[in-house]
Amino acid sequence: MNGITIVDAFGGGVVMRRRALGLSIIAVSCLLTTAVSAPDAVAAPAVTGSALPPELVDAVARDLALTPQQFLDRADAARRLAEFAAAFGSESVTGTWLDADGQPVISVADGPSYTAVSDAASANGFTTAATGIEIPESVRSTVDPLLELLPFDLADTAGPIRASSYLGGDSFLAGTPAGLGLRCSLGFNAVDAVRGPVNITAGHCDPATTGSAASTGAYPMYGSLIGSKFGSFYRTNQTHNDYALIEIDDANVGGFEGNAVRVPGSAPLHVTGTVDPVVGAPVCKSGSRTGFSCGTILSTGQQIAMGAAVMERSFSTSICALRGDSGGPIVSGTLAVGIASASNVGDQPSCEIATVFSMLQGQRPELFATPINEVLAENPGLVIRTS
């Protein structure tokens, strides 16, 4: 690593204001490493558990105690809940969640539309919560107006996966040719209507937002080695959400045509669409520091303050993530859910130690993320690559 300066851009952490769980202010850490009438739900393409990469199967069994098919079934149920709630609106559907057995549940508001909504919920295979049921506060976050659900984009916008392809979860350096900058993870490959191929990662990964570098190039990292520049940041947002868009250089377009998420030691996972976060849905993340691991969505509509920036619409998961995982993709089944942004154990040396450390404080590891549909809604003409 001659001529490379590694900078710790971790700062003093971030403060989380948790509306959904009603907790007091908690310090959490950015995930940067050291720098370097109701329509029926639309069905997603059929995917069976046997089609999942072996590493994903192992992660689902290890982290969630679910079979591959159970994982996919719960992910699909959460997607259908989100679409149903978006179709009727928050005035008719006051809550959606998956129960402990993974069954989709709808809370219907009293009023003239109660019967129609309840009948539609039953027709979709959802359980209807009784009127006046006391919904747990951890679930009540879904009462907030749901994010506008974008239509499923099932167009084949993905190219072939090659040995040279860049996938979600791969390590990269955001900084300068001299190696000064921040190490993060690539997120979802996408296409901008004007700029062409791009990658969606975390906003706080952009060194221009921290003052650690004058330029905002993106370079692949292979262990401690830094490769040639493949793109440049052209939009960074830390106002309401935490995301950044990297425009891919012409010479590297072929490497960013794939729609896959990296699963170390196994075949990649191909993304087929997007979905809003739903409490109880199973999710997995891919990150350059901790690899591929899974958990469940704990809450939505959270506020997280990272220095002067505030994420207002994030969701939390029960996944452990550490410095360097920032920007990595989060999926539910084969659907894109969000971009990894912050963790309450981000500065720990390993997830094993992080789990013990958080337990001693009466907590557990949590990963906080920006919903991918929020990113797409704020950038008309931007679509992630799907197949």
mmCIF file of C-alpha atoms in Angstrom:
data_model
loop_
_atom_site.group_PDB
_atom_site.id
_atom_site.type_symbol
_atom_site.label_atom_id
_atom_site.label_comp_id
_atom_site.label_asym_id
_atom_site.label_seq_id
_atom_site.Cartn_x
_atom_site.Cartn_y
_atom_site.Cartn_z
ATOM 1 C CA MET A 1 0.000 0.000 0.000
ATOM 2 C CA ASN A 2 2.781 2.447 -0.906
ATOM 3 C CA GLY A 3 1.506 5.981 -1.270
ATOM 4 C CA ILE A 4 -1.861 5.189 0.316
ATOM 5 C CA THR A 5 -3.060 7.075 3.367
ATOM 6 C CA ILE A 6 -5.753 5.394 5.432
ATOM 7 C CA VAL A 7 -7.971 7.788 7.356
ATOM 8 C CA ASP A 8 -10.483 6.921 10.074
ATOM 9 C CA ALA A 9 -13.494 9.003 9.126
ATOM 10 C CA PHE A 10 -15.736 7.595 11.784
ATOM 11 C CA GLY A 11 -16.294 10.801 13.728
ATOM 12 C CA GLY A 12 -18.246 10.734 16.957
ATOM 13 C CA GLY A 13 -21.104 8.483 15.949
ATOM 14 C CA VAL A 14 -24.721 9.389 15.421
ATOM 15 C CA VAL A 15 -27.748 9.881 17.626
ATOM 16 C CA MET A 16 -30.961 8.008 17.007
ATOM 17 C CA ARG A 17 -34.411 9.304 17.908
ATOM 18 C CA ARG A 18 -36.608 6.209 17.894
ATOM 19 C CA ARG A 19 -40.261 7.123 17.443
ATOM 20 C CA ALA A 20 -41.393 3.633 16.540
ATOM 21 C CA LEU A 21 -40.018 1.858 19.602
ATOM 22 C CA GLY A 22 -40.388 4.789 21.972
ATOM 23 C CA LEU A 23 -36.823 4.444 23.262
ATOM 24 C CA SER A 24 -34.745 7.215 24.709
ATOM 25 C CA ILE A 25 -31.909 8.776 22.709
ATOM 26 C CA ILE A 26 -29.274 6.164 21.905
ATOM 27 C CA ALA A 27 -25.844 6.620 20.372
ATOM 28 C CA VAL A 28 -25.275 4.591 17.237
ATOM 29 C CA SER A 29 -22.391 4.527 14.811
ATOM 30 C CA CYS A 30 -22.099 5.065 11.070
ATOM 31 C CA LEU A 31 -21.000 1.903 9.342
ATOM 32 C CA LEU A 32 -17.894 3.352 7.726
ATOM 33 C CA THR A 33 -14.694 1.374 8.156
ATOM 34 C CA THR A 34 -11.399 3.018 8.319
ATOM 35 C CA ALA A 35 -11.151 4.863 5.168
ATOM 36 C CA VAL A 36 -9.757 3.531 2.333
ATOM 37 C CA SER A 37 -61.590 -1.251 -4.531
ATOM 38 C CA ALA A 38 -58.864 -2.898 -3.836
ATOM 39 C CA PRO A 39 -56.754 -4.428 -6.475
ATOM 40 C CA ASP A 40 -55.284 -7.829 -5.689
ATOM 41 C CA ALA A 41 -51.599 -7.832 -4.912
ATOM 42 C CA VAL A 42 -49.431 -8.220 -8.014
ATOM 43 C CA ALA A 43 -47.469 -11.446 -7.907
ATOM 44 C CA ALA A 44 -43.703 -11.328 -8.167
ATOM 45 C CA PRO A 45 -41.848 -13.768 -10.406
ATOM 46 C CA ALA A 46 -41.972 -17.240 -8.884
ATOM 47 C CA VAL A 47 -38.827 -18.105 -6.962
ATOM 48 C CA THR A 48 -38.426 -21.344 -5.047
ATOM 49 C CA GLY A 49 -36.190 -22.011 -2.089
ATOM 50 C CA SER A 50 -34.138 -24.463 -4.123
ATOM 51 C CA ALA A 51 -33.056 -21.583 -6.394
ATOM 52 C CA LEU A 52 -31.376 -19.652 -3.574
ATOM 53 C CA PRO A 53 -27.570 -19.694 -3.295
ATOM 54 C CA PRO A 54 -26.319 -22.176 -0.649
ATOM 55 C CA GLU A 55 -24.715 -19.360 1.368
ATOM 56 C CA LEU A 56 -28.067 -17.564 1.567
ATOM 57 C CA VAL A 57 -29.736 -20.801 2.661
ATOM 58 C CA ASP A 58 -27.133 -21.132 5.425
ATOM 59 C CA ALA A 59 -27.614 -17.507 6.526
ATOM 60 C CA VAL A 60 -31.388 -17.848 6.660
ATOM 61 C CA ALA A 61 -31.156 -21.037 8.720
ATOM 62 C CA ARG A 62 -28.482 -19.586 11.027
ATOM 63 C CA ASP A 63 -29.939 -16.111 11.587
ATOM 64 C CA LEU A 64 -33.688 -16.683 11.256
ATOM 65 C CA ALA A 65 -34.201 -20.437 11.869
ATOM 66 C CA LEU A 66 -36.253 -20.537 8.658
ATOM 67 C CA THR A 67 -36.187 -22.829 5.651
ATOM 68 C CA PRO A 68 -35.457 -21.174 2.286
ATOM 69 C CA GLN A 69 -39.098 -21.467 1.243
ATOM 70 C CA GLN A 70 -40.303 -19.985 4.543
ATOM 71 C CA PHE A 71 -37.938 -17.058 3.997
ATOM 72 C CA LEU A 72 -39.266 -16.426 0.486
ATOM 73 C CA ASP A 73 -42.891 -16.893 1.575
ATOM 74 C CA ARG A 74 -42.531 -14.325 4.378
ATOM 75 C CA ALA A 75 -40.765 -11.871 2.095
ATOM 76 C CA ASP A 76 -43.571 -12.209 -0.449
ATOM 77 C CA ALA A 77 -46.244 -11.821 2.248
ATOM 78 C CA ALA A 78 -44.602 -8.574 3.406
ATOM 79 C CA ARG A 79 -44.541 -7.299 -0.174
ATOM 80 C CA ARG A 80 -48.232 -8.058 -0.642
ATOM 81 C CA LEU A 81 -49.052 -6.319 2.652
ATOM 82 C CA ALA A 82 -47.212 -3.182 1.544
ATOM 83 C CA GLU A 83 -49.023 -3.127 -1.796
ATOM 84 C CA PHE A 84 -52.408 -3.697 -0.143
ATOM 85 C CA ALA A 85 -51.871 -0.888 2.380
ATOM 86 C CA ALA A 86 -50.671 1.491 -0.330
ATOM 87 C CA ALA A 87 -53.734 0.695 -2.458
ATOM 88 C CA PHE A 88 -56.251 1.494 0.310
ATOM 89 C CA GLY A 89 -54.339 4.240 2.112
ATOM 90 C CA SER A 90 -53.724 4.914 5.790
ATOM 91 C CA GLU A 91 -57.325 6.042 6.396
ATOM 92 C CA SER A 92 -58.556 2.501 5.760
ATOM 93 C CA VAL A 93 -55.552 0.369 6.751
ATOM 94 C CA THR A 94 -54.119 1.458 10.097
ATOM 95 C CA GLY A 95 -51.459 -1.224 10.434
ATOM 96 C CA THR A 96 -49.742 -4.130 8.687
ATOM 97 C CA TRP A 97 -47.352 -6.724 10.087
ATOM 98 C CA LEU A 98 -46.273 -10.340 10.040
ATOM 99 C CA ASP A 99 -47.060 -12.258 13.213
ATOM 100 C CA ALA A 100 -44.646 -14.634 14.958
ATOM 101 C CA ASP A 101 -45.598 -17.405 12.532
ATOM 102 C CA GLY A 102 -45.053 -15.174 9.509
ATOM 103 C CA GLN A 103 -48.762 -14.732 8.779
ATOM 104 C CA PRO A 104 -49.772 -11.365 7.263
ATOM 105 C CA VAL A 105 -52.079 -9.259 9.441
ATOM 106 C CA ILE A 106 -54.101 -6.140 8.556
ATOM 107 C CA SER A 107 -55.597 -3.672 11.029
ATOM 108 C CA VAL A 108 -58.670 -2.072 9.442
ATOM 109 C CA ALA A 109 -60.016 1.324 10.484
ATOM 110 C CA ASP A 110 -63.645 1.686 11.558
ATOM 111 C CA GLY A 111 -65.812 3.471 9.029
ATOM 112 C CA PRO A 112 -67.909 2.978 5.918
ATOM 113 C CA SER A 113 -65.112 1.133 4.125
ATOM 114 C CA TYR A 114 -64.509 -1.383 6.919
ATOM 115 C CA THR A 115 -66.452 -4.262 5.342
ATOM 116 C CA ALA A 116 -64.988 -3.764 1.873
ATOM 117 C CA VAL A 117 -61.417 -3.584 3.189
ATOM 118 C CA SER A 118 -61.893 -6.587 5.477
ATOM 119 C CA ASP A 119 -63.355 -8.648 2.630
ATOM 120 C CA ALA A 120 -60.487 -7.664 0.364
ATOM 121 C CA ALA A 121 -57.967 -8.574 3.079
ATOM 122 C CA SER A 122 -59.549 -12.008 3.481
ATOM 123 C CA ALA A 123 -59.548 -12.513 -0.280
ATOM 124 C CA ASN A 124 -55.810 -11.862 -0.260
ATOM 125 C CA GLY A 125 -55.238 -14.362 2.542
ATOM 126 C CA PHE A 126 -54.629 -11.770 5.274
ATOM 127 C CA THR A 127 -55.856 -11.995 8.849
ATOM 128 C CA THR A 128 -57.893 -8.972 9.939
ATOM 129 C CA ALA A 129 -57.160 -7.605 13.398
ATOM 130 C CA ALA A 130 -60.278 -7.068 15.517
ATOM 131 C CA THR A 131 -61.509 -3.503 15.867
ATOM 132 C CA GLY A 132 -59.989 -1.818 18.868
ATOM 133 C CA ILE A 133 -57.095 -4.273 19.196
ATOM 134 C CA GLU A 134 -54.124 -2.886 21.069
ATOM 135 C CA ILE A 135 -51.272 -2.939 18.570
ATOM 136 C CA PRO A 136 -47.771 -3.088 20.120
ATOM 137 C CA GLU A 137 -45.843 0.157 19.913
ATOM 138 C CA SER A 138 -43.120 -1.584 17.896
ATOM 139 C CA VAL A 139 -45.763 -2.247 15.240
ATOM 140 C CA ARG A 140 -47.525 1.103 15.458
ATOM 141 C CA SER A 141 -44.850 2.685 13.281
ATOM 142 C CA THR A 142 -46.672 1.210 10.308
ATOM 143 C CA VAL A 143 -49.676 3.411 11.126
ATOM 144 C CA ASP A 144 -47.699 6.367 9.765
ATOM 145 C CA PRO A 145 -48.452 7.081 6.119
ATOM 146 C CA LEU A 146 -46.677 4.387 4.149
ATOM 147 C CA LEU A 147 -44.170 5.342 1.526
ATOM 148 C CA GLU A 148 -45.661 5.715 -1.905
ATOM 149 C CA LEU A 149 -45.293 2.269 -3.403
ATOM 150 C CA LEU A 150 -43.786 2.457 -6.833
ATOM 151 C CA PRO A 151 -45.091 -0.004 -9.419
ATOM 152 C CA PHE A 152 -43.102 -3.203 -9.671
ATOM 153 C CA ASP A 153 -40.596 -2.827 -12.489
ATOM 154 C CA LEU A 154 -40.279 -6.333 -13.874
ATOM 155 C CA ALA A 155 -38.592 -5.252 -17.082
ATOM 156 C CA ASP A 156 -35.389 -7.084 -17.885
ATOM 157 C CA THR A 157 -32.920 -4.270 -17.190
ATOM 158 C CA ALA A 158 -30.001 -6.450 -16.126
ATOM 159 C CA GLY A 159 -27.067 -7.699 -18.146
ATOM 160 C CA PRO A 160 -24.936 -10.820 -17.663
ATOM 161 C CA ILE A 161 -22.869 -11.452 -14.541
ATOM 162 C CA ARG A 162 -19.174 -11.784 -15.353
ATOM 163 C CA ALA A 163 -16.093 -12.437 -13.259
ATOM 164 C CA SER A 164 -15.330 -8.719 -13.613
ATOM 165 C CA SER A 165 -18.830 -7.588 -12.575
ATOM 166 C CA TYR A 166 -19.344 -5.271 -9.619
ATOM 167 C CA LEU A 167 -22.144 -6.493 -7.337
ATOM 168 C CA GLY A 168 -24.021 -5.141 -4.332
ATOM 169 C CA GLY A 169 -21.905 -5.652 -1.206
ATOM 170 C CA ASP A 170 -18.522 -5.312 -2.929
ATOM 171 C CA SER A 171 -15.906 -3.146 -1.244
ATOM 172 C CA PHE A 172 -14.948 0.247 -2.691
ATOM 173 C CA LEU A 173 -13.044 3.364 -1.694
ATOM 174 C CA ALA A 174 -14.745 6.739 -2.003
ATOM 175 C CA GLY A 175 -11.996 9.335 -2.284
ATOM 176 C CA THR A 176 -8.910 10.346 -4.221
ATOM 177 C CA PRO A 177 -6.441 8.576 -6.534
ATOM 178 C CA ALA A 178 -3.876 8.728 -3.697
ATOM 179 C CA GLY A 179 -6.098 6.470 -1.588
ATOM 180 C CA LEU A 180 -7.433 9.095 0.825
ATOM 181 C CA GLY A 181 -11.084 8.476 1.541
ATOM 182 C CA LEU A 182 -13.633 6.141 3.063
ATOM 183 C CA ARG A 183 -14.210 2.424 2.596
ATOM 184 C CA CYS A 184 -17.834 1.416 2.011
ATOM 185 C CA SER A 185 -19.918 -1.179 0.198
ATOM 186 C CA LEU A 186 -21.552 -0.879 -3.198
ATOM 187 C CA GLY A 187 -25.344 -0.934 -3.171
ATOM 188 C CA PHE A 188 -27.802 -1.686 -5.960
ATOM 189 C CA ASN A 189 -26.805 -1.275 -9.592
ATOM 190 C CA ALA A 190 -29.248 1.024 -11.362
ATOM 191 C CA VAL A 191 -29.866 3.069 -14.491
ATOM 192 C CA ASP A 192 -30.398 6.837 -14.567
ATOM 193 C CA ALA A 193 -32.489 8.073 -17.489
ATOM 194 C CA VAL A 194 -29.942 10.820 -18.183
ATOM 195 C CA ARG A 195 -26.604 9.567 -16.863
ATOM 196 C CA GLY A 196 -26.898 5.875 -17.663
ATOM 197 C CA PRO A 197 -25.449 3.161 -15.377
ATOM 198 C CA VAL A 198 -25.101 4.152 -11.708
ATOM 199 C CA ASN A 199 -24.712 2.526 -8.305
ATOM 200 C CA ILE A 200 -26.797 3.485 -5.263
ATOM 201 C CA THR A 201 -24.860 3.530 -1.985
ATOM 202 C CA ALA A 202 -24.928 5.430 1.344
ATOM 203 C CA GLY A 203 -24.762 9.223 1.385
ATOM 204 C CA HIS A 204 -22.299 9.447 4.269
ATOM 205 C CA CYS A 205 -19.836 7.385 2.198
ATOM 206 C CA ASP A 206 -19.224 10.419 -0.029
ATOM 207 C CA PRO A 207 -16.028 12.022 1.355
ATOM 208 C CA ALA A 208 -17.220 15.431 0.180
ATOM 209 C CA THR A 209 -19.815 15.318 2.979
ATOM 210 C CA THR A 210 -17.120 14.881 5.635
ATOM 211 C CA GLY A 211 -14.407 17.090 4.191
ATOM 212 C CA SER A 212 -11.938 14.182 4.072
ATOM 213 C CA ALA A 213 -11.271 14.564 0.353
ATOM 214 C CA ALA A 214 -11.600 17.187 -2.355
ATOM 215 C CA SER A 215 -12.734 14.823 -5.088
ATOM 216 C CA THR A 216 -15.382 12.140 -5.034
ATOM 217 C CA GLY A 217 -14.099 9.290 -7.142
ATOM 218 C CA ALA A 218 -15.016 5.638 -6.546
ATOM 219 C CA TYR A 219 -12.337 2.920 -6.661
ATOM 220 C CA PRO A 220 -12.656 -0.868 -6.228
ATOM 221 C CA MET A 221 -10.869 -2.405 -3.253
ATOM 222 C CA TYR A 222 -9.353 -5.880 -3.183
ATOM 223 C CA GLY A 223 -8.370 -6.381 0.424
ATOM 224 C CA SER A 224 -6.003 -3.474 1.103
ATOM 225 C CA LEU A 225 -5.295 -2.860 -2.595
ATOM 226 C CA ILE A 226 -7.040 -0.084 -4.507
ATOM 227 C CA GLY A 227 -7.915 -0.487 -8.180
ATOM 228 C CA SER A 228 -8.510 2.009 -10.950
ATOM 229 C CA LYS A 229 -11.348 4.514 -10.675
ATOM 230 C CA PHE A 230 -14.693 3.207 -11.958
ATOM 231 C CA GLY A 231 -16.973 6.201 -11.330
ATOM 232 C CA SER A 232 -17.738 9.457 -9.516
ATOM 233 C CA PHE A 233 -20.373 10.625 -7.041
ATOM 234 C CA TYR A 234 -22.851 12.974 -8.711
ATOM 235 C CA ARG A 235 -25.593 13.243 -6.106
ATOM 236 C CA THR A 236 -25.399 12.888 -2.342
ATOM 237 C CA ASN A 237 -28.379 13.266 -0.022
ATOM 238 C CA GLN A 238 -28.343 13.401 3.762
ATOM 239 C CA THR A 239 -31.334 15.696 4.249
ATOM 240 C CA HIS A 240 -34.137 13.174 4.807
ATOM 241 C CA ASN A 241 -32.506 9.965 3.620
ATOM 242 C CA ASP A 242 -28.924 8.739 3.502
ATOM 243 C CA TYR A 243 -27.950 7.800 -0.043
ATOM 244 C CA ALA A 244 -25.549 8.689 -2.835
ATOM 245 C CA LEU A 245 -25.482 8.000 -6.585
ATOM 246 C CA ILE A 246 -22.262 7.055 -8.358
ATOM 247 C CA GLU A 247 -22.090 7.648 -12.114
ATOM 248 C CA ILE A 248 -20.125 4.872 -13.813
ATOM 249 C CA ASP A 249 -17.306 5.800 -16.198
ATOM 250 C CA ASP A 250 -17.805 4.698 -19.815
ATOM 251 C CA ALA A 251 -14.916 2.227 -19.650
ATOM 252 C CA ASN A 252 -16.540 0.389 -16.715
ATOM 253 C CA VAL A 253 -20.183 0.275 -17.815
ATOM 254 C CA GLY A 254 -20.009 -3.445 -18.573
ATOM 255 C CA GLY A 255 -19.100 -4.234 -14.968
ATOM 256 C CA PHE A 256 -22.255 -2.563 -13.618
ATOM 257 C CA GLU A 257 -24.882 -4.140 -15.873
ATOM 258 C CA GLY A 258 -25.700 -6.945 -13.437
ATOM 259 C CA ASN A 259 -28.600 -6.913 -10.984
ATOM 260 C CA ALA A 260 -27.021 -9.187 -8.393
ATOM 261 C CA VAL A 261 -26.079 -9.011 -4.729
ATOM 262 C CA ARG A 262 -22.827 -10.613 -3.597
ATOM 263 C CA VAL A 263 -23.157 -13.793 -1.505
ATOM 264 C CA PRO A 264 -19.577 -14.697 -0.489
ATOM 265 C CA GLY A 265 -18.671 -18.288 -1.218
ATOM 266 C CA SER A 266 -21.751 -18.897 -3.349
ATOM 267 C CA ALA A 267 -23.667 -17.791 -6.420
ATOM 268 C CA PRO A 268 -24.989 -14.190 -6.325
ATOM 269 C CA LEU A 269 -28.618 -13.359 -5.538
ATOM 270 C CA HIS A 270 -30.460 -11.714 -8.441
ATOM 271 C CA VAL A 271 -32.809 -8.810 -7.636
ATOM 272 C CA THR A 272 -36.264 -8.960 -9.236
ATOM 273 C CA GLY A 273 -37.915 -5.755 -7.990
ATOM 274 C CA THR A 274 -38.395 -3.419 -5.022
ATOM 275 C CA VAL A 275 -40.639 -3.378 -1.962
ATOM 276 C CA ASP A 276 -41.374 -1.108 1.002
ATOM 277 C CA PRO A 277 -40.208 -2.231 4.466
ATOM 278 C CA VAL A 278 -42.847 -3.993 6.583
ATOM 279 C CA VAL A 279 -42.427 -4.857 10.265
ATOM 280 C CA GLY A 280 -41.689 -8.557 10.714
ATOM 281 C CA ALA A 281 -40.451 -9.125 7.157
ATOM 282 C CA PRO A 282 -37.276 -11.231 6.823
ATOM 283 C CA VAL A 283 -34.338 -9.363 5.305
ATOM 284 C CA CYS A 284 -30.695 -10.021 4.447
ATOM 285 C CA LYS A 285 -27.808 -7.644 3.850
ATOM 286 C CA SER A 286 -24.562 -7.955 1.908
ATOM 287 C CA GLY A 287 -21.582 -5.961 3.142
ATOM 288 C CA SER A 288 -17.859 -5.878 2.477
ATOM 289 C CA ARG A 289 -17.035 -6.190 6.197
ATOM 290 C CA THR A 290 -19.448 -8.812 7.549
ATOM 291 C CA GLY A 291 -20.607 -10.524 4.359
ATOM 292 C CA PHE A 292 -24.121 -11.897 3.985
ATOM 293 C CA SER A 293 -26.385 -12.185 7.038
ATOM 294 C CA CYS A 294 -30.097 -12.026 7.804
ATOM 295 C CA GLY A 295 -32.622 -10.739 10.332
ATOM 296 C CA THR A 296 -36.079 -9.169 10.464
ATOM 297 C CA ILE A 297 -37.448 -5.637 10.146
ATOM 298 C CA LEU A 298 -38.102 -4.261 13.636
ATOM 299 C CA SER A 299 -39.665 -0.869 12.879
ATOM 300 C CA THR A 300 -40.192 1.748 10.182
ATOM 301 C CA GLY A 301 -40.467 5.539 10.006
ATOM 302 C CA GLN A 302 -37.482 6.129 12.297
ATOM 303 C CA GLN A 303 -35.511 9.318 12.810
ATOM 304 C CA ILE A 304 -31.740 8.970 13.069
ATOM 305 C CA ALA A 305 -29.416 11.931 13.499
ATOM 306 C CA MET A 306 -25.931 11.455 12.037
ATOM 307 C CA GLY A 307 -24.066 14.584 13.021
ATOM 308 C CA ALA A 308 -25.915 17.496 11.436
ATOM 309 C CA ALA A 309 -27.807 15.205 9.062
ATOM 310 C CA VAL A 310 -31.104 13.558 9.991
ATOM 311 C CA MET A 311 -32.606 10.446 8.414
ATOM 312 C CA GLU A 312 -36.361 10.818 8.834
ATOM 313 C CA ARG A 313 -37.734 7.713 7.111
ATOM 314 C CA SER A 314 -35.332 4.916 7.948
ATOM 315 C CA PHE A 315 -36.197 1.397 9.065
ATOM 316 C CA SER A 316 -34.395 -0.818 11.574
ATOM 317 C CA THR A 317 -33.464 -4.484 11.365
ATOM 318 C CA SER A 318 -32.078 -7.115 13.726
ATOM 319 C CA ILE A 319 -28.930 -7.520 11.597
ATOM 320 C CA CYS A 320 -25.409 -6.958 12.889
ATOM 321 C CA ALA A 321 -23.306 -4.696 10.653
ATOM 322 C CA LEU A 322 -19.912 -3.057 11.189
ATOM 323 C CA ARG A 323 -17.766 -0.318 9.689
ATOM 324 C CA GLY A 324 -17.400 -0.894 5.978
ATOM 325 C CA ASP A 325 -20.905 -2.333 5.491
ATOM 326 C CA SER A 326 -22.319 1.150 4.827
ATOM 327 C CA GLY A 327 -24.005 1.446 1.458
ATOM 328 C CA GLY A 328 -24.565 -2.286 1.065
ATOM 329 C CA PRO A 329 -27.884 -3.663 -0.242
ATOM 330 C CA ILE A 330 -30.692 -5.043 1.935
ATOM 331 C CA VAL A 331 -33.112 -7.507 0.324
ATOM 332 C CA SER A 332 -36.256 -9.388 1.308
ATOM 333 C CA GLY A 333 -36.395 -12.558 -0.712
ATOM 334 C CA THR A 334 -35.263 -11.339 -4.127
ATOM 335 C CA LEU A 335 -36.678 -7.810 -3.677
ATOM 336 C CA ALA A 336 -34.633 -4.697 -2.903
ATOM 337 C CA VAL A 337 -35.673 -3.056 0.389
ATOM 338 C CA GLY A 338 -32.989 -0.552 1.359
ATOM 339 C CA ILE A 339 -29.433 0.732 1.692
ATOM 340 C CA ALA A 340 -27.429 0.103 4.897
ATOM 341 C CA SER A 341 -26.700 3.355 6.752
ATOM 342 C CA ALA A 342 -25.966 3.008 10.477
ATOM 343 C CA SER A 343 -25.586 0.529 13.313
ATOM 344 C CA ASN A 344 -25.665 0.611 17.091
ATOM 345 C CA VAL A 345 -22.598 -1.692 17.157
ATOM 346 C CA GLY A 346 -20.748 -0.340 14.122
ATOM 347 C CA ASP A 347 -17.474 0.286 15.949
ATOM 348 C CA GLN A 348 -17.140 -3.241 17.397
ATOM 349 C CA PRO A 349 -14.373 -5.542 16.072
ATOM 350 C CA SER A 350 -16.712 -8.438 15.251
ATOM 351 C CA CYS A 351 -20.403 -9.357 15.327
ATOM 352 C CA GLU A 352 -19.705 -11.985 17.994
ATOM 353 C CA ILE A 353 -18.273 -9.338 20.311
ATOM 354 C CA ALA A 354 -20.961 -6.866 19.256
ATOM 355 C CA THR A 355 -23.702 -9.305 20.260
ATOM 356 C CA VAL A 356 -22.228 -9.830 23.722
ATOM 357 C CA PHE A 357 -21.549 -6.110 24.169
ATOM 358 C CA SER A 358 -25.092 -5.116 23.245
ATOM 359 C CA MET A 359 -26.604 -7.834 25.447
ATOM 360 C CA LEU A 360 -24.718 -6.448 28.450
ATOM 361 C CA GLN A 361 -26.437 -3.122 27.757
ATOM 362 C CA GLY A 362 -29.847 -4.746 27.464
ATOM 363 C CA GLN A 363 -29.938 -4.249 23.699
ATOM 364 C CA ARG A 364 -29.159 -6.207 20.551
ATOM 365 C CA PRO A 365 -27.341 -5.371 17.315
ATOM 366 C CA GLU A 366 -29.453 -3.288 14.958
ATOM 367 C CA LEU A 367 -28.875 -2.073 11.424
ATOM 368 C CA PHE A 368 -30.663 1.059 10.189
ATOM 369 C CA ALA A 369 -31.357 1.663 6.521
ATOM 370 C CA THR A 370 -32.823 4.007 3.910
ATOM 371 C CA PRO A 371 -35.783 2.495 1.974
ATOM 372 C CA ILE A 372 -34.854 1.978 -1.675
ATOM 373 C CA ASN A 373 -38.272 3.200 -2.842
ATOM 374 C CA GLU A 374 -37.550 6.536 -1.123
ATOM 375 C CA VAL A 375 -34.392 6.869 -3.211
ATOM 376 C CA LEU A 376 -36.205 6.048 -6.453
ATOM 377 C CA ALA A 377 -39.085 8.418 -5.640
ATOM 378 C CA GLU A 378 -36.659 11.309 -5.095
ATOM 379 C CA ASN A 379 -34.894 10.614 -8.399
ATOM 380 C CA PRO A 380 -37.434 10.346 -11.269
ATOM 381 C CA GLY A 381 -36.035 8.259 -14.087
ATOM 382 C CA LEU A 382 -33.834 6.181 -11.770
ATOM 383 C CA VAL A 383 -34.590 2.429 -11.752
ATOM 384 C CA ILE A 384 -32.636 -0.403 -10.224
ATOM 385 C CA ARG A 385 -31.567 -3.264 -12.463
ATOM 386 C CA THR A 386 -33.929 -6.240 -12.215
ATOM 387 C CA SER A 387 -34.506 -9.534 -13.987
#
